[in-house]
mmCIF file of C-alpha atoms in Angstrom:
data_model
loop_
_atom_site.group_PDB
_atom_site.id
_atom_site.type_symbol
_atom_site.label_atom_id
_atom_site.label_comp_id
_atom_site.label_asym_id
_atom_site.label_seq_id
_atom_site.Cartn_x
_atom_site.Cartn_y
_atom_site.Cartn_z
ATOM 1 C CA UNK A 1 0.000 0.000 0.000
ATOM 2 C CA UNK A 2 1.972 3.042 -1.014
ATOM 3 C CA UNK A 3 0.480 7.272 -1.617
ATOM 4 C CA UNK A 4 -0.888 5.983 -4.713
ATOM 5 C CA UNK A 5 -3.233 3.169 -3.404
ATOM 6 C CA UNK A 6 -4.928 4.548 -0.678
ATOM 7 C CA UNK A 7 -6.031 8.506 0.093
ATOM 8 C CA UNK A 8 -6.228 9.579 3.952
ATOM 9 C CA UNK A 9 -8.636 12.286 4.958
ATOM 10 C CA UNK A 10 -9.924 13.616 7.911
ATOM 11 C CA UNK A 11 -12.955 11.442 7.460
ATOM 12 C CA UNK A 12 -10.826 8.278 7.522
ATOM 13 C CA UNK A 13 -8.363 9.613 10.709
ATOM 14 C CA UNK A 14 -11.535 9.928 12.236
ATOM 15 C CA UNK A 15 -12.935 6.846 11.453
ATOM 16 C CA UNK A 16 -9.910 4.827 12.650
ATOM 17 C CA UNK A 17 -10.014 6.993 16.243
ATOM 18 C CA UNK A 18 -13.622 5.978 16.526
ATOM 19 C CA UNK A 19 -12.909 1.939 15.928
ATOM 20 C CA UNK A 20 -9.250 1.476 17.902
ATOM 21 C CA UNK A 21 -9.330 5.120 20.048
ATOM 22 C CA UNK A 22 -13.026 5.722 20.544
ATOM 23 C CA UNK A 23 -12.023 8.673 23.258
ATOM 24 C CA UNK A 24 -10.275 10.682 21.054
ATOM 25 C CA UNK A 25 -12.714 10.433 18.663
ATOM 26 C CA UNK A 26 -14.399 14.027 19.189
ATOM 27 C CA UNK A 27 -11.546 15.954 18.806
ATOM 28 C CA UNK A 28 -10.793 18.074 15.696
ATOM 29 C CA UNK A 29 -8.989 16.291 13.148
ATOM 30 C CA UNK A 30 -7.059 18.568 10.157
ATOM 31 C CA UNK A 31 -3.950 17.968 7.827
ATOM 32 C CA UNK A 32 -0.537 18.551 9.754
ATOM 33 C CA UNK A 33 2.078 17.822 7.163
ATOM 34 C CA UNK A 34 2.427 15.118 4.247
ATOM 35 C CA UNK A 35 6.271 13.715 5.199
ATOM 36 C CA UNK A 36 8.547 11.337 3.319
ATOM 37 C CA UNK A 37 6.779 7.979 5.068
ATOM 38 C CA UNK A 38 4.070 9.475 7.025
ATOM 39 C CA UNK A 39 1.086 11.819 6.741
ATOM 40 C CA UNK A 40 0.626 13.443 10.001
ATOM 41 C CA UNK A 41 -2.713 14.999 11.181
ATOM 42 C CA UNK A 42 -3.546 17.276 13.996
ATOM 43 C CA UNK A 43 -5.664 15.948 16.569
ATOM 44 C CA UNK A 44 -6.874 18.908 18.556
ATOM 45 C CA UNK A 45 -4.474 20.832 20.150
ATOM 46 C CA UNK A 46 -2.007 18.574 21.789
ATOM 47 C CA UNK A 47 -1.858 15.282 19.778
ATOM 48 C CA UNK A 48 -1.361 14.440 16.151
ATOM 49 C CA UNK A 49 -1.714 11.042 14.131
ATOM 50 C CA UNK A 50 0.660 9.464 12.075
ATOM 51 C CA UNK A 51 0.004 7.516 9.167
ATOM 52 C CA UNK A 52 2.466 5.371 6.846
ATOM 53 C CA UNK A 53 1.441 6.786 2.925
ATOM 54 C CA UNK A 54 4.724 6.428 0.942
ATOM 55 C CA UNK A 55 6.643 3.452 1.654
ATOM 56 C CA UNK A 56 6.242 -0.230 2.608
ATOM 57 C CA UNK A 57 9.357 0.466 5.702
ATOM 58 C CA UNK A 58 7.175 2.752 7.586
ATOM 59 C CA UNK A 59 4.972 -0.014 9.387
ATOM 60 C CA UNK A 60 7.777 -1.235 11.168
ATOM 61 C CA UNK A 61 9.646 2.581 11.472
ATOM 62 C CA UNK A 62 6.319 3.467 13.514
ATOM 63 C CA UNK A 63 6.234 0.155 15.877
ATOM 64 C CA UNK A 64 9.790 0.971 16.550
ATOM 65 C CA UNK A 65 9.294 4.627 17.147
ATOM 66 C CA UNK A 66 5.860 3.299 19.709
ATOM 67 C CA UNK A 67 8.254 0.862 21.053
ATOM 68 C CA UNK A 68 11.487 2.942 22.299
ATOM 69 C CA UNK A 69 10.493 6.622 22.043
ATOM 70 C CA UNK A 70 8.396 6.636 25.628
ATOM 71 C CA UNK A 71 11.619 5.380 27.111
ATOM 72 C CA UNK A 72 13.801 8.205 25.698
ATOM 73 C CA UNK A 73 12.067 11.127 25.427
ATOM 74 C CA UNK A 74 11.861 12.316 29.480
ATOM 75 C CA UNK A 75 16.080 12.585 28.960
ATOM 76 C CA UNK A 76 15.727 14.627 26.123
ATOM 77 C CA UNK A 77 16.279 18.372 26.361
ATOM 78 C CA UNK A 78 13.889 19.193 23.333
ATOM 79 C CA UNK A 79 10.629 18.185 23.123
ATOM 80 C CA UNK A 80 9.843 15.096 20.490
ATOM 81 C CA UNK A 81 6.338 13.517 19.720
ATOM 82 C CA UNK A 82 6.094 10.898 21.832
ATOM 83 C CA UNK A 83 3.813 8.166 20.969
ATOM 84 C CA UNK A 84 0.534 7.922 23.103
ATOM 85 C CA UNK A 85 -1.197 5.183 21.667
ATOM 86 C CA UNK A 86 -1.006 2.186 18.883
ATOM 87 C CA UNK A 87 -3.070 1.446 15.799
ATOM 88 C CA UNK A 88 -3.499 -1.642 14.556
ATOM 89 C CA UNK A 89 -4.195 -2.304 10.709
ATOM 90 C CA UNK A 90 -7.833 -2.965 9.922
ATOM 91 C CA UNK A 91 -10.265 -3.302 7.284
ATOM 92 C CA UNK A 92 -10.247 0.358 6.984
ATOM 93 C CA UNK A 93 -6.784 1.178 6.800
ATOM 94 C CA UNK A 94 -4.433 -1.989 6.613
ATOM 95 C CA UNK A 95 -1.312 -0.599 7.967
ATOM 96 C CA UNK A 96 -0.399 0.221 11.781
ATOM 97 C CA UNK A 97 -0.490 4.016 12.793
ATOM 98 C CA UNK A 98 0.524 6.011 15.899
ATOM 99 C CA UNK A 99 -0.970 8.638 17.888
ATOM 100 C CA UNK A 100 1.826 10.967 19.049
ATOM 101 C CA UNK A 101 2.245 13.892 21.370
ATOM 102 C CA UNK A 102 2.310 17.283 19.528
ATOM 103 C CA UNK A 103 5.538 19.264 18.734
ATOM 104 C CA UNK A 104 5.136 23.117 17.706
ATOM 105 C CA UNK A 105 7.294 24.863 15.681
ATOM 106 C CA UNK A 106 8.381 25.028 12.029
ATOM 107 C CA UNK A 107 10.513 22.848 9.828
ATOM 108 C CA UNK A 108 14.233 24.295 9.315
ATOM 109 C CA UNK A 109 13.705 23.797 5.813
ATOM 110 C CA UNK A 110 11.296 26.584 5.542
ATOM 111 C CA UNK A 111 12.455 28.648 8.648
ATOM 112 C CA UNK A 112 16.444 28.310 9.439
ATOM 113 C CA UNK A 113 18.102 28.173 12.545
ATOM 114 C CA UNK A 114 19.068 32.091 12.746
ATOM 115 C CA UNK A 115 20.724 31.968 16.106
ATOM 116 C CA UNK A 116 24.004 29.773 15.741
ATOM 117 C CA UNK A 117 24.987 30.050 18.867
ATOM 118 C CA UNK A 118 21.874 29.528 20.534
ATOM 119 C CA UNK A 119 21.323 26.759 18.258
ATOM 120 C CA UNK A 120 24.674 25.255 18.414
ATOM 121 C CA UNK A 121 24.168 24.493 22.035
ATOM 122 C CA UNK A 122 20.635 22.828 21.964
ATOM 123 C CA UNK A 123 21.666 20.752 19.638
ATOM 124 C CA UNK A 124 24.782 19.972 21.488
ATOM 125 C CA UNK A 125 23.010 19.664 24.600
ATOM 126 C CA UNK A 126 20.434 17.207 22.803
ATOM 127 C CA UNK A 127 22.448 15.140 21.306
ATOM 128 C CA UNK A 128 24.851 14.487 24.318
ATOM 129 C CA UNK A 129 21.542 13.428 26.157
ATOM 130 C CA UNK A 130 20.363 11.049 23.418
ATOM 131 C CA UNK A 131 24.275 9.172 23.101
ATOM 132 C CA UNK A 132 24.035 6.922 25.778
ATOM 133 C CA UNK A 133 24.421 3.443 25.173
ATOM 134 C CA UNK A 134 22.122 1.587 23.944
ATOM 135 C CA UNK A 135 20.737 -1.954 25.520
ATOM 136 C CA UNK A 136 20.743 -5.031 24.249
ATOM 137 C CA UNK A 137 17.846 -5.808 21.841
ATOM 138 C CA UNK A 138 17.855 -1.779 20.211
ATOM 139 C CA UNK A 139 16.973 -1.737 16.678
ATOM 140 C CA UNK A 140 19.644 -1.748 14.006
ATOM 141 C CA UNK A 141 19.558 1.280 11.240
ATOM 142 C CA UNK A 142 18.619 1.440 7.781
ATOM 143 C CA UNK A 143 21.932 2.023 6.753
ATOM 144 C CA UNK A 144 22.640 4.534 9.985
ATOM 145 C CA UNK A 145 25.206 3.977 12.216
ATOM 146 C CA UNK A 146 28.518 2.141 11.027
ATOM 147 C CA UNK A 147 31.057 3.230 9.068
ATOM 148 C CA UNK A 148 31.161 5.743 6.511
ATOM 149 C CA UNK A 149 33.019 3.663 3.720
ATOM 150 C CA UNK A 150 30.350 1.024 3.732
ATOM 151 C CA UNK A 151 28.419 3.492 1.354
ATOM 152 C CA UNK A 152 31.140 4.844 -0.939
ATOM 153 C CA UNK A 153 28.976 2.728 -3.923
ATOM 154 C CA UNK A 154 25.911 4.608 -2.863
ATOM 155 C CA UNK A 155 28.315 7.642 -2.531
ATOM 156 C CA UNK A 156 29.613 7.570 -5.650
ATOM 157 C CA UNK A 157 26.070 7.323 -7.624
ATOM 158 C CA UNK A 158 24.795 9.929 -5.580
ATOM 159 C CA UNK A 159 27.640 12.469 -6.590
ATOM 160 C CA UNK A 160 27.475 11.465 -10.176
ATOM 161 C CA UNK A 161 23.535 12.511 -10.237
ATOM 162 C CA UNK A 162 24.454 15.703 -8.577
ATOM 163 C CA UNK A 163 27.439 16.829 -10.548
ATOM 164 C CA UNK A 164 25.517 15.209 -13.707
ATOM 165 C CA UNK A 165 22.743 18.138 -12.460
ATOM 166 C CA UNK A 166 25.382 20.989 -12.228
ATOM 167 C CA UNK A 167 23.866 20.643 -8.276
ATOM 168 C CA UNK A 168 27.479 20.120 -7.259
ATOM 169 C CA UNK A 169 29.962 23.178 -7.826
ATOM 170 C CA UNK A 170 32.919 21.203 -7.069
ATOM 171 C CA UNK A 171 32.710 17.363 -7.643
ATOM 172 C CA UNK A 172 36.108 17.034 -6.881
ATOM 173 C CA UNK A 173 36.097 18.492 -3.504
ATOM 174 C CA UNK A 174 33.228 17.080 -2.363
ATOM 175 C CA UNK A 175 34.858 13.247 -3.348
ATOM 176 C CA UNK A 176 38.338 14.520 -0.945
ATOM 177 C CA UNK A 177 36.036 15.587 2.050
ATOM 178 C CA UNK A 178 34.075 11.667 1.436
ATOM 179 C CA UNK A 179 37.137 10.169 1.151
ATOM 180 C CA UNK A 180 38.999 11.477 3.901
ATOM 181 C CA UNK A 181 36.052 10.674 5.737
ATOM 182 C CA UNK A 182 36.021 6.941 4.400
ATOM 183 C CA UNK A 183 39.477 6.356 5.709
ATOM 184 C CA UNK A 184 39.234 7.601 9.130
ATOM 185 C CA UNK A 185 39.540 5.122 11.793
ATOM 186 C CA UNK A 186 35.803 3.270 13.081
ATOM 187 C CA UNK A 187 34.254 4.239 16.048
ATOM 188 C CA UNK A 188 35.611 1.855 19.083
ATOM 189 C CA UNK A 189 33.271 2.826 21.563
ATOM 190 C CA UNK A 190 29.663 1.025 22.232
ATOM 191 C CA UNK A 191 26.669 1.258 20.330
ATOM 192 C CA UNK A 192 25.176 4.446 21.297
ATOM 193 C CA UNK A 193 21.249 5.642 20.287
ATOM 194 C CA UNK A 194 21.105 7.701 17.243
ATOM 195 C CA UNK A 195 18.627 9.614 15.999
ATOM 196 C CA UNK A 196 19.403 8.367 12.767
ATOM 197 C CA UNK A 197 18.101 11.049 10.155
ATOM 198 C CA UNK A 198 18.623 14.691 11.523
ATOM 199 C CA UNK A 199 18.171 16.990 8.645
ATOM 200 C CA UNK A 200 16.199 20.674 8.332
ATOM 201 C CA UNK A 201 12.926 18.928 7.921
ATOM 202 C CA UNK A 202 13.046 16.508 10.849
ATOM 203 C CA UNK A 203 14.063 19.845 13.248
ATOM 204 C CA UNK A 204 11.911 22.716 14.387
ATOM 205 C CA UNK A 205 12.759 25.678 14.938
ATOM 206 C CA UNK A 206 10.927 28.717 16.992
ATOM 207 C CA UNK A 207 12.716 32.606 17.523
ATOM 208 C CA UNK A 208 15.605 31.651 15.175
ATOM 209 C CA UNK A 209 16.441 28.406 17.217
ATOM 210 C CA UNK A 210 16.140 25.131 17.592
ATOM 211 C CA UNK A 211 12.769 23.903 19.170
ATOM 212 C CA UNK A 212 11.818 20.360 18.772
ATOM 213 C CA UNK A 213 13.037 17.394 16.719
ATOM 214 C CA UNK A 214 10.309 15.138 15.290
ATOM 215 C CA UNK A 215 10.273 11.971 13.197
ATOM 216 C CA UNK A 216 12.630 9.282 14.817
ATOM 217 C CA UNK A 217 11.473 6.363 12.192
ATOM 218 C CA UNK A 218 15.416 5.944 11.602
ATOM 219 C CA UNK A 219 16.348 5.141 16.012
ATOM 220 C CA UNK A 220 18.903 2.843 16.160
ATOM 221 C CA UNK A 221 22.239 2.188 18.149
ATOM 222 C CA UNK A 222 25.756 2.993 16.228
ATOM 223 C CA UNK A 223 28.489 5.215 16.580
ATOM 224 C CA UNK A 224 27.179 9.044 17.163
ATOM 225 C CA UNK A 225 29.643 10.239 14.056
ATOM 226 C CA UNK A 226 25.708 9.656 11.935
ATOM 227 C CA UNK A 227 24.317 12.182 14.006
ATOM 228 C CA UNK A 228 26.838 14.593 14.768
ATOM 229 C CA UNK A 229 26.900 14.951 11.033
ATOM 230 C CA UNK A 230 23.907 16.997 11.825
ATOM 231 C CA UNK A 231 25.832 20.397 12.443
ATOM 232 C CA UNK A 232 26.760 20.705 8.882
ATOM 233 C CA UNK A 233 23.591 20.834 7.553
ATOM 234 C CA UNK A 234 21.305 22.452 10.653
ATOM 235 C CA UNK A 235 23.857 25.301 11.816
ATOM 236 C CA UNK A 236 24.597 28.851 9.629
ATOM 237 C CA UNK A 237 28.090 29.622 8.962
ATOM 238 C CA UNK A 238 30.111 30.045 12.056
ATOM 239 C CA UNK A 239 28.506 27.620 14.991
ATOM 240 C CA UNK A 240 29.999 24.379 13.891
ATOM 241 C CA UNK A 241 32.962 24.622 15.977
ATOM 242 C CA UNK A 242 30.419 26.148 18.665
ATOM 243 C CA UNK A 243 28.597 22.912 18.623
ATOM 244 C CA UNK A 244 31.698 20.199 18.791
ATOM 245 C CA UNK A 245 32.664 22.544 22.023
ATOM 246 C CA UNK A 246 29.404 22.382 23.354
ATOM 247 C CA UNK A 247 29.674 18.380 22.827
ATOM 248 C CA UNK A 248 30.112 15.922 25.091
ATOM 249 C CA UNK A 249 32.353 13.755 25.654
ATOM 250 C CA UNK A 250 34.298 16.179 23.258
ATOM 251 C CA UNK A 251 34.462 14.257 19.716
ATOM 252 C CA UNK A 252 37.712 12.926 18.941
ATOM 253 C CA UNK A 253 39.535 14.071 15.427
ATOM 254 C CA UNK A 254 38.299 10.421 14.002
ATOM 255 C CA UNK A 255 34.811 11.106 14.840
ATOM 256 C CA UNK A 256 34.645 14.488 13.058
ATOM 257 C CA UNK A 257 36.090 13.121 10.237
ATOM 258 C CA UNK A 258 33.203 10.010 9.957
ATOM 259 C CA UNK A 259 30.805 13.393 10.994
ATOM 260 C CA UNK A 260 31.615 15.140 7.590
ATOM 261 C CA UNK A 261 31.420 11.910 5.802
ATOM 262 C CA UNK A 262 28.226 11.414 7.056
ATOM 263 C CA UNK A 263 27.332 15.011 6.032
ATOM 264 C CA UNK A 264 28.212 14.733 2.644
ATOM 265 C CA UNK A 265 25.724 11.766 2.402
ATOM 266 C CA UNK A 266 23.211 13.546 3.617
ATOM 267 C CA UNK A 267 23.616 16.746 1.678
ATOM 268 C CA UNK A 268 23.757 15.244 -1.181
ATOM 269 C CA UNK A 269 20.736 12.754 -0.823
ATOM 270 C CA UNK A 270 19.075 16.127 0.074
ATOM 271 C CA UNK A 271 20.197 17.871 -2.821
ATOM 272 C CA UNK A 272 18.743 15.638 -5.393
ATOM 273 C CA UNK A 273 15.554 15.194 -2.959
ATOM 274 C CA UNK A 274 14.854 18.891 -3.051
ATOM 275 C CA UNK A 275 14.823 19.221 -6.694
ATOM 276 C CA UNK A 276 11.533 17.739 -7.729
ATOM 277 C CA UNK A 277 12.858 17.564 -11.404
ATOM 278 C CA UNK A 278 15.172 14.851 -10.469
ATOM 279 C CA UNK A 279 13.052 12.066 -8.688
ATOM 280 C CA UNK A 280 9.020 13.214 -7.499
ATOM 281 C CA UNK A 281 9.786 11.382 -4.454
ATOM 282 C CA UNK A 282 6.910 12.132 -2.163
ATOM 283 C CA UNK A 283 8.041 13.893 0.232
ATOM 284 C CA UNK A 284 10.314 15.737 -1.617
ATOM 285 C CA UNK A 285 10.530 19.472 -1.306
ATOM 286 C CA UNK A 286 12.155 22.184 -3.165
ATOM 287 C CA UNK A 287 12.865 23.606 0.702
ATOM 288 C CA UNK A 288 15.411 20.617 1.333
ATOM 289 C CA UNK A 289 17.806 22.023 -1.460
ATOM 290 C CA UNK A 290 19.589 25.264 -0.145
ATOM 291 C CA UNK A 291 20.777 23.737 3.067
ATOM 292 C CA UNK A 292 21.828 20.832 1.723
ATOM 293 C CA UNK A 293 24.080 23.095 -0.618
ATOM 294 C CA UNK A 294 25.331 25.407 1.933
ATOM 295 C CA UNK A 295 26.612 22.435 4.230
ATOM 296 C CA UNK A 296 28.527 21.434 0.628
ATOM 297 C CA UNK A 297 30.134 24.799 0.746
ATOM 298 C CA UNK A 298 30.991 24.902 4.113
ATOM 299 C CA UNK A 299 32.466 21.126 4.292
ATOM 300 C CA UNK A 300 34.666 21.890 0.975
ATOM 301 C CA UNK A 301 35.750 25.350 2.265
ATOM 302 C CA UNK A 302 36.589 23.043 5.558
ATOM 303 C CA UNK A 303 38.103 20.420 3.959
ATOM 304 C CA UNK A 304 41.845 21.147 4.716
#
């Protein structure tokens, strides 16, 4: 069942509240957002409802998120939606769905963190509380967590489309940042949680700082290098070295490295994601484009 196969409405959120959730039935129902997995409709003025639309992975991204989220979220320093109750798939919608706690603010792809400093150090300050090691039994990422040079195939194609594009102003700088990054040593330490997939949409922002983080279908345990990537792509010019300060423990020059690998990834994945000429993907938004190409810039005019 993908976006194509199935259209969710108000009428049908409200529907599936009044078979599984028959309490929160009454409250107002209207469109929140239409994400890369996930539709996600406000439900009154504290809760929202998540629905997998786009690809077959969300079911189990939103079990896992209803699963583990609960048991993070009172350590974190920014709010995140945390899951309140559990769908189950049904005649009337045959996938599982989550009711989730609220987050206001607006995606840093349309409003950008404006405040570096302030920024800088709520992101540091999240992310140190999220790092902890994770247990036995924590999921394993979609391609988050280990080393950087496991992708350089994925890498490689990605760069090609973007250079191909005239998205990339400097192919060749772009490959020595990756490829530094490729050949730094692995992380040594133990799995720790990870957000997984921090990029402008999957951050809010409120008074020109950071104010929430939302969608955390990509949890898993690996080394933090994935995440602290982040920086790159979130922060204007100027707080990056604000935020590995801020850090702790204070990143080693191995982890930074694996970081900007990590960055490049993303940047680039988000550079051929925000130009709907290149893929449709739903999802997809012109928005995700400019940041991904001023963390480019900055990691090439970082590079040495």
């Amino acid at each position: 069942m993908t976006h194509s196969e199935i259209e969710i409405t108000a009428g049908l959120v409200r529907g599936l509240l009044r078979d599984q959730h028959p309490d929160l039935a009454g409250r107002p129902v209207r469109l929140g957002a239409r994400g890369w997995d996930n539709q996600l409709w406000r439900l009154g003025d504290d809760l929202a409802v998540r629905l997998p639309w786009a690809t077959a992975s969300a079911d189990e991204l939103l079990r896992k998120e209803h699963a583990w989220l609960p048991v993070l979220a009172p350590g974190l320093p920014l709010p995140v939606p945390v899951p309140q109750r559990l769908g189950e798939p049904s005649a009337r919608f045959p996938r599982p769905w989550i009711v989730t706690t609220w987050v206001p603010g607006t995606p840093a792809d349309r409003a950008p963190v404006a405040r570096g400093a302030e920024a800088a150090d709520a992101l540091a300050a999240f992310l140190t509380a999220l790092h902890r090691p994770a247990p036995e039994g924590a999921p394993v990422g979609r391609n988050r967590g280990g080393p950087p040079a496991e992708h350089t195939a994925w890498f490689a194609e990605q760069l090609a489309s973007a250079a191909g594009l005239g998205l990339v102003p400097d192919p060749d700088a772009v490959r020595e940042v990756w490829e530094d990054a490729a050949a730094a040593p692995g992380w040594a330490g133990p799995p720790l949680w990870l957000h997984g997939d921090l990029h402008p949409a999957n951050v809010l922002t409120a008074d020109g700082t950071l104010h929430g983080v939302v969608d955390f279908g990509d949890l898993c345990a690996g080394d933090p290098a994935c995440d602290l990537a982040a920086a790159w792509i979130l922060l204007p010019d100027g707080a990056v070295d604000r935020f590995h300060a801020a850090y702790r423990p204070a990143p080693d020059a191995a982890t930074l490295r694996r970081a900007r690998g990590w960055a490049v990834l993303r940047a680039l994945a988000c550079v051929l994601i925000g130009d709907a000429g290149v893929h449709g993907r739903p999802g997809g938004k012109a928005t995700w484009g400019p940041p991904a190409r001023a963390a480019l810039r900055r990691l090439i005019e970082t590079r040495h």
